[in-house]
Coordinates of C-alpha atoms in Angstrom, one line a residue:
M1 CA -32.0 7.5 4.4
E2 CA -31.8 10.4 1.9
A3 CA -31.9 12.9 4.8
Q4 CA -29.1 11.1 6.1
I5 CA -27.0 11.2 3.1
Q6 CA -27.8 14.7 2.6
N7 CA -26.6 15.6 6.2
F8 CA -23.7 13.2 6.6
G9 CA -22.8 12.1 3.1
Q10 CA -22.4 8.6 1.8
T11 CA -19.7 5.7 2.1
P12 CA -18.7 4.7 -1.5
S13 CA -18.4 1.1 -2.0
Q14 CA -15.1 -0.6 -1.5
L15 CA -13.6 -0.9 -5.3
L16 CA -10.2 -2.6 -4.6
I17 CA -9.1 -5.3 -2.4
E18 CA -5.2 -5.0 -2.8
P19 CA -3.9 -2.2 -0.7
H20 CA -2.6 1.0 -2.3
P21 CA 0.9 1.7 -2.5
P22 CA 1.7 3.9 0.7
R23 CA 3.1 7.2 0.3
S24 CA 6.7 7.7 1.4
S25 CA 6.1 8.6 5.0
A26 CA 8.7 7.7 7.6
M27 CA 5.9 5.5 9.2
H28 CA 5.2 3.7 5.9
L29 CA 8.9 3.2 5.3
C30 CA 9.3 1.2 8.5
F31 CA 6.5 -1.2 7.7
L32 CA 7.1 -1.5 4.1
P33 CA 10.5 -0.5 2.8
Q34 CA 10.1 0.8 -0.4
S35 CA 13.7 0.9 -1.3
P36 CA 15.4 -1.4 -3.8
L37 CA 17.5 -2.8 -1.2
M38 CA 14.3 -3.5 0.7
F39 CA 15.4 -7.2 1.1
K40 CA 18.9 -6.4 2.9
D41 CA 17.7 -5.9 6.4
Q42 CA 15.7 -9.5 6.3
M43 CA 18.6 -11.7 6.7
Q44 CA 22.1 -11.4 6.2
Q45 CA 22.2 -13.8 3.2
D46 CA 20.2 -13.5 0.0
V47 CA 18.7 -16.6 -0.6
I48 CA 16.1 -17.3 2.6
M49 CA 15.1 -20.6 1.3
V50 CA 15.3 -23.4 -1.6
L51 CA 12.2 -25.6 -2.5
K52 CA 13.1 -28.4 -4.8
F53 CA 10.0 -30.3 -6.4
P54 CA 10.1 -34.0 -6.8
S55 CA 9.2 -33.7 -10.6
N56 CA 12.1 -32.6 -12.5
S57 CA 10.0 -30.6 -15.2
P58 CA 11.1 -26.9 -15.2
V59 CA 8.8 -24.6 -13.1
T60 CA 7.4 -22.1 -15.7
H61 CA 4.9 -20.0 -13.7
V62 CA 4.8 -18.8 -10.2
A63 CA 1.9 -17.0 -8.6
A64 CA 2.1 -15.2 -5.0
N65 CA -1.1 -14.1 -3.6
T66 CA 0.1 -14.1 0.0
L67 CA -2.5 -11.8 1.5
P68 CA -3.1 -12.8 5.0
H69 CA -6.6 -12.6 4.8
L70 CA -6.9 -15.0 2.0
T71 CA -8.1 -18.8 3.2
I72 CA -5.1 -19.9 1.8
P73 CA -2.2 -17.8 1.4
A74 CA 0.1 -19.5 -1.2
V75 CA 2.8 -19.7 -3.7
V76 CA 1.1 -21.6 -6.9
T77 CA 3.8 -23.0 -9.1
V78 CA 3.1 -24.6 -12.3
T79 CA 5.7 -26.8 -14.2
C80 CA 6.1 -27.4 -17.9
S81 CA 4.6 -30.8 -17.7
R82 CA 1.4 -29.0 -15.9
L83 CA 1.8 -30.4 -12.8
F84 CA 1.0 -27.6 -10.2
A85 CA 1.5 -27.3 -6.4
V86 CA -0.1 -25.0 -4.1
N87 CA 2.4 -23.9 -1.5
R88 CA 1.3 -22.4 1.6
W89 CA 2.8 -19.0 2.8
H90 CA 3.6 -18.3 6.3
N91 CA 3.4 -14.5 6.6
T92 CA 6.6 -14.5 9.0
V93 CA 8.8 -12.2 7.2
G94 CA 8.2 -8.4 8.6
L95 CA 8.5 -6.4 11.4
R96 CA 6.8 -7.1 14.8
G97 CA 3.5 -5.2 14.8
A98 CA 3.2 -5.2 11.0
P99 CA -0.1 -6.9 9.6
G100 CA 0.2 -10.3 8.8
Y101 CA 3.2 -10.9 11.0
S102 CA 2.5 -13.5 13.6
L103 CA 5.0 -14.6 16.5
D104 CA 4.1 -18.1 16.7
Q105 CA 4.7 -18.8 12.9
A106 CA 8.0 -16.9 13.1
H107 CA 10.5 -19.9 13.0
H108 CA 8.9 -21.3 10.0
L109 CA 10.2 -21.0 6.6
P110 CA 7.8 -18.6 4.6
I111 CA 6.9 -21.1 2.3
E112 CA 5.9 -24.6 2.9
M113 CA 5.9 -27.4 0.0
D114 CA 2.5 -28.8 -1.1
P115 CA 2.0 -32.0 1.0
L116 CA 0.3 -33.7 -1.9
I117 CA 3.4 -33.1 -4.1
A118 CA 6.0 -33.4 -1.2
N119 CA 5.0 -36.9 -0.3
N120 CA 3.9 -37.8 -3.9
S121 CA 0.7 -38.8 -2.4
G122 CA -2.0 -36.9 -4.4
V123 CA -0.3 -36.1 -7.6
N124 CA -3.3 -37.0 -9.4
K125 CA -5.2 -33.8 -7.5
R126 CA -2.3 -31.8 -9.2
Q127 CA -1.7 -32.9 -12.5
I128 CA -3.8 -31.1 -15.7
T129 CA -4.0 -34.1 -18.2
D130 CA -5.6 -32.4 -20.8
L131 CA -3.8 -32.4 -24.2
V132 CA -2.1 -28.9 -25.0
D133 CA -1.5 -28.3 -29.0
Q134 CA 1.7 -29.6 -30.1
S135 CA 3.1 -26.5 -31.6
I136 CA 2.7 -24.6 -28.6
Q137 CA 5.9 -24.0 -26.2
I138 CA 4.6 -24.1 -22.6
N139 CA 5.9 -20.6 -21.1
A140 CA 4.3 -18.3 -17.8
H141 CA 1.8 -16.5 -20.2
C142 CA 0.0 -20.1 -20.5
F143 CA -1.4 -19.7 -17.0
V144 CA -3.2 -17.2 -14.8
V145 CA -4.1 -18.1 -10.9
T146 CA -6.9 -16.2 -9.5
A147 CA -6.3 -14.2 -6.6
D148 CA -7.5 -16.2 -3.8
N149 CA -5.5 -19.0 -5.5
R150 CA -8.3 -21.5 -6.1
Y151 CA -8.6 -21.9 -9.4
I152 CA -5.9 -21.7 -12.4
L153 CA -6.7 -20.7 -16.0
I154 CA -4.9 -22.6 -18.8
C155 CA -4.6 -22.0 -22.3
G156 CA -3.0 -23.4 -25.3
F157 CA -5.5 -26.3 -26.1
W158 CA -5.8 -28.0 -29.5
D159 CA -9.8 -27.1 -29.4
K160 CA -9.0 -23.3 -29.3
S161 CA -10.0 -23.1 -25.7
F162 CA -8.9 -22.0 -22.5
R163 CA -10.0 -23.9 -19.6
V164 CA -10.5 -23.2 -15.3
Y165 CA -9.5 -25.6 -13.1
S166 CA -9.7 -26.0 -9.2
T167 CA -6.6 -26.0 -7.3
E168 CA -8.3 -28.0 -4.6
T169 CA -9.1 -30.9 -6.8
G170 CA -7.4 -30.4 -10.1
K171 CA -10.8 -31.0 -11.6
L172 CA -11.9 -29.1 -15.0
T173 CA -14.6 -26.4 -14.2
Q174 CA -14.9 -24.7 -16.9
I175 CA -14.0 -24.3 -20.9
V176 CA -14.1 -21.3 -22.6
F177 CA -14.4 -20.7 -26.2
G178 CA -14.2 -17.8 -28.6
H179 CA -11.1 -17.8 -30.4
W180 CA -10.5 -19.0 -34.0
D181 CA -7.3 -20.4 -33.5
V182 CA -5.3 -21.6 -30.6
V183 CA -5.2 -19.5 -27.5
T184 CA -1.3 -18.5 -26.7
C185 CA -1.4 -16.4 -23.7
L186 CA -3.6 -15.3 -20.8
A187 CA -3.3 -12.4 -18.2
R188 CA -5.7 -11.0 -15.2
S189 CA -6.1 -7.6 -13.7
E190 CA -5.9 -6.9 -10.2
S191 CA -8.9 -8.0 -8.4
Y192 CA -11.8 -5.9 -7.3
I193 CA -13.7 -6.7 -3.8
G194 CA -15.3 -10.0 -4.2
G195 CA -12.3 -11.3 -6.3
D196 CA -13.8 -10.0 -9.7
C197 CA -11.2 -9.4 -12.1
Y198 CA -10.5 -9.0 -16.2
I199 CA -9.0 -11.8 -17.9
V200 CA -7.6 -11.2 -21.1
S201 CA -6.8 -14.4 -23.7
G202 CA -4.6 -13.9 -26.8
S203 CA -4.5 -16.2 -29.6
R204 CA -3.0 -17.1 -33.1
D205 CA -6.1 -15.6 -34.6
A206 CA -4.1 -12.4 -33.9
T207 CA -7.2 -10.9 -31.9
L208 CA -7.5 -10.7 -28.1
L209 CA -10.5 -11.1 -26.0
L210 CA -11.5 -9.6 -22.7
W211 CA -13.5 -11.5 -20.2
Y212 CA -14.9 -11.1 -16.8
W213 CA -13.7 -13.3 -14.0
S214 CA -16.7 -13.7 -11.7
G215 CA -15.2 -14.1 -8.2
R216 CA -18.4 -14.9 -6.4
H217 CA -19.5 -18.0 -9.0
H218 CA -15.7 -18.5 -10.1
I219 CA -16.6 -18.6 -13.5
I220 CA -15.7 -16.9 -16.8
G221 CA -18.6 -14.8 -17.2
D222 CA -21.4 -13.2 -15.0
N223 CA -24.2 -15.5 -15.0
P224 CA -23.7 -19.1 -13.7
N225 CA -26.6 -20.7 -15.6
S226 CA -24.7 -19.8 -19.2
S227 CA -21.3 -20.6 -17.7
D228 CA -21.0 -23.1 -21.1
Y229 CA -21.1 -20.2 -23.3
P230 CA -20.1 -17.3 -21.7
A231 CA -19.6 -13.8 -24.3
P232 CA -16.3 -11.8 -23.9
R233 CA -16.6 -8.5 -22.9
A234 CA -14.8 -6.9 -25.8
V235 CA -12.7 -8.0 -28.8
L236 CA -9.5 -6.4 -29.2
T237 CA -8.1 -6.3 -33.0
G238 CA -5.1 -4.5 -34.8
H239 CA -2.5 -7.1 -34.8
D240 CA -1.2 -8.9 -37.7
H241 CA 0.2 -11.9 -36.6
E242 CA -0.1 -14.4 -33.3
V243 CA -0.5 -12.7 -30.2
V244 CA 2.5 -13.6 -27.6
C245 CA 2.3 -11.4 -24.5
V246 CA -0.4 -9.2 -22.8
S247 CA -1.0 -7.1 -19.7
V248 CA -4.1 -5.7 -18.5
C249 CA -4.5 -2.8 -15.8
A250 CA -8.3 -2.4 -14.4
E251 CA -7.6 0.5 -12.6
L252 CA -6.4 2.3 -15.9
G253 CA -8.8 0.7 -18.1
L254 CA -6.4 -0.3 -20.4
V255 CA -5.1 -3.5 -22.2
I256 CA -1.2 -3.8 -23.7
S257 CA -0.7 -6.6 -25.8
G258 CA 2.3 -7.6 -28.2
A259 CA 2.1 -10.0 -31.3
K260 CA 5.1 -12.2 -32.7
E261 CA 6.1 -8.9 -34.7
G262 CA 4.8 -5.6 -34.9
P263 CA 4.0 -2.7 -32.6
C264 CA 2.7 -3.5 -29.2
L265 CA -1.3 -2.1 -29.1
V266 CA -2.9 -0.1 -26.1
H267 CA -6.6 -0.9 -26.1
T268 CA -9.5 0.2 -23.7
I269 CA -11.3 -2.4 -22.1
T270 CA -14.4 -1.4 -24.2
G271 CA -12.2 -2.3 -27.2
D272 CA -11.2 0.8 -28.6
L273 CA -7.8 0.8 -30.3
L274 CA -5.9 3.8 -28.6
R275 CA -2.6 3.7 -30.1
A276 CA 0.6 1.8 -31.1
L277 CA 3.7 1.8 -29.2
E278 CA 6.8 1.8 -32.0
G279 CA 9.8 0.5 -30.6
T280 CA 13.1 1.6 -32.4
E281 CA 14.2 -0.3 -35.8
N282 CA 15.7 -3.3 -33.5
C283 CA 12.2 -3.2 -31.3
L284 CA 10.3 -5.3 -33.6
Y285 CA 9.5 -8.7 -31.6
P286 CA 7.8 -8.0 -28.1
R287 CA 8.3 -10.8 -25.8
L288 CA 6.8 -9.6 -22.3
I289 CA 5.0 -6.7 -21.0
S290 CA 4.4 -5.1 -18.0
V291 CA 2.2 -2.3 -17.1
S292 CA 1.9 -0.3 -13.6
S293 CA -1.1 1.8 -12.3
E294 CA 1.3 4.8 -12.9
G295 CA 0.8 4.4 -16.3
H296 CA 4.2 3.0 -17.2
C297 CA 4.9 0.2 -19.8
I298 CA 7.9 -2.0 -19.8
I299 CA 8.0 -4.0 -22.8
Y300 CA 11.0 -6.7 -23.4
Y301 CA 11.7 -7.3 -27.1
E302 CA 14.0 -10.1 -28.4
R303 CA 17.8 -10.3 -28.0
G304 CA 17.9 -7.9 -24.5
R305 CA 16.1 -4.8 -25.3
F306 CA 13.9 -3.1 -23.0
S307 CA 11.9 0.0 -23.7
N308 CA 9.7 2.0 -21.1
F309 CA 6.4 3.8 -22.8
S310 CA 4.3 6.2 -20.8
I311 CA 0.9 5.3 -21.5
N312 CA 0.4 8.4 -23.8
G313 CA 2.7 6.5 -26.2
K314 CA 6.3 8.4 -25.5
L315 CA 9.2 6.4 -25.3
L316 CA 10.9 7.6 -21.6
A317 CA 13.8 5.0 -21.7
Q318 CA 15.5 1.9 -23.4
M319 CA 18.0 -0.5 -22.7
E320 CA 19.9 -3.8 -23.6
I321 CA 21.2 -6.4 -21.6
N322 CA 23.0 -9.5 -22.4
D323 CA 20.3 -12.1 -21.1
S324 CA 17.7 -13.6 -22.8
T325 CA 14.9 -12.6 -20.2
R326 CA 12.5 -14.9 -19.6
A327 CA 10.3 -12.9 -16.8
I328 CA 9.9 -9.2 -15.9
L329 CA 8.2 -8.0 -13.0
L330 CA 7.0 -4.2 -11.5
S331 CA 6.6 -3.7 -7.9
S332 CA 3.3 -2.6 -7.0
D333 CA 4.2 0.9 -7.2
G334 CA 5.7 0.9 -10.3
Q335 CA 9.0 2.0 -9.1
N336 CA 11.1 -1.2 -9.5
L337 CA 11.6 -3.5 -12.3
V338 CA 12.5 -7.0 -11.6
T339 CA 14.1 -9.0 -14.7
G340 CA 15.3 -12.8 -15.0
G341 CA 16.4 -15.0 -17.8
D342 CA 18.4 -17.9 -18.9
N343 CA 21.7 -16.4 -17.1
G344 CA 20.2 -17.3 -13.9
V345 CA 20.1 -13.7 -12.3
V346 CA 17.8 -12.0 -10.6
E347 CA 18.2 -8.1 -11.2
V348 CA 16.4 -4.9 -10.1
W349 CA 16.2 -2.1 -11.9
Q350 CA 14.6 1.6 -11.4
A351 CA 11.8 1.2 -13.6
C352 CA 12.1 4.8 -14.9
D353 CA 15.5 5.0 -16.7
F354 CA 16.8 1.5 -16.3
K355 CA 19.1 2.3 -13.5
Q356 CA 20.6 -0.8 -12.1
L357 CA 19.8 -1.1 -8.2
Y358 CA 20.6 -4.7 -7.0
I359 CA 22.0 -8.1 -8.4
Y360 CA 20.8 -10.8 -6.6
P361 CA 23.5 -14.0 -6.5
G362 CA 22.8 -16.2 -9.5
C363 CA 20.8 -19.2 -9.5
D364 CA 22.1 -22.6 -10.8
A365 CA 19.6 -22.8 -13.7
G366 CA 17.7 -20.1 -15.9
I367 CA 15.0 -18.3 -14.5
R368 CA 11.5 -19.3 -16.0
A369 CA 8.8 -17.2 -13.6
M370 CA 9.1 -14.5 -10.8
D371 CA 6.4 -12.9 -8.6
L372 CA 6.8 -10.7 -5.6
S373 CA 4.9 -11.4 -2.3
H374 CA 1.9 -8.8 -1.3
D375 CA 4.2 -7.0 1.0
Q376 CA 7.1 -6.7 -1.8
R377 CA 9.5 -8.0 0.3

């Protein structure tokens, strides 16, 4: 074996399961249109479909884990009343011959509503009944869906825990303690092969804890025997107020977090504080954070203000818009920023300088959450 390695070399183990964004070669451009108007060629109209759930509670979280190799490619939605739905995704949109494209599904719409929700038959398998702390405003930060769509992590419980639920049965599978006050936000990193990823929880106690999600055992922590009391990988300190938003990038090994007021902080995943991202004088109240593996960090502050920082703390660009933004999202290559808010309009921007690239037709209500399918289309 050693002689073979010396002669021929050795294949490293696979790290990531999500494909790297392609370089802009002609071949790639035909499969994965990376231009901001990547949506134009698909159909003549902008809105492909509308999914209306029978429950009238606002949808507050959307997770599109749509890779074709998953057991259930799906778009998972969660409402304010904590009713979730696993809506199957059909990989129909795309060019013939592109990965995941199949002719027999081509007449389907891309999303099929969760049958248990659609015919109101299995709502008990989809309703999270555990009580959330009265003072928590349920928003997109309260939920994380694992990369295989099989588990939802939810925070905001009165007992200072966050909890893991199976999306198949709706049953509670793990309760994780560690914070001294109510957990206010959760985030997950991109997934490695086998489904392992980092989970970060932020709390009113002004700290964040970094946890390891084991894709093999489907629990927080490495050891299924001690799943009752998993230990966090790191404690991240430095904020003075309740943590309200966080983003974690495993590839860069960084966690970027924002508290109710004050600068956003950059920590390594080992727990060291690297730097504070100081906004300008009106950028004191961070609300949303998105980080790309290219090292760009987009922060949305209260009252429509956006900043783009490099990971080294340099302020690269700023803008102000007349919308109370509720959701921001970077495309997988980090080039495009998608925003949506109370005005009900989804807008696409160039991430580096906030140049506006595209505006979709308005929705008939405010936008609470967004996600992109794996092919970025």
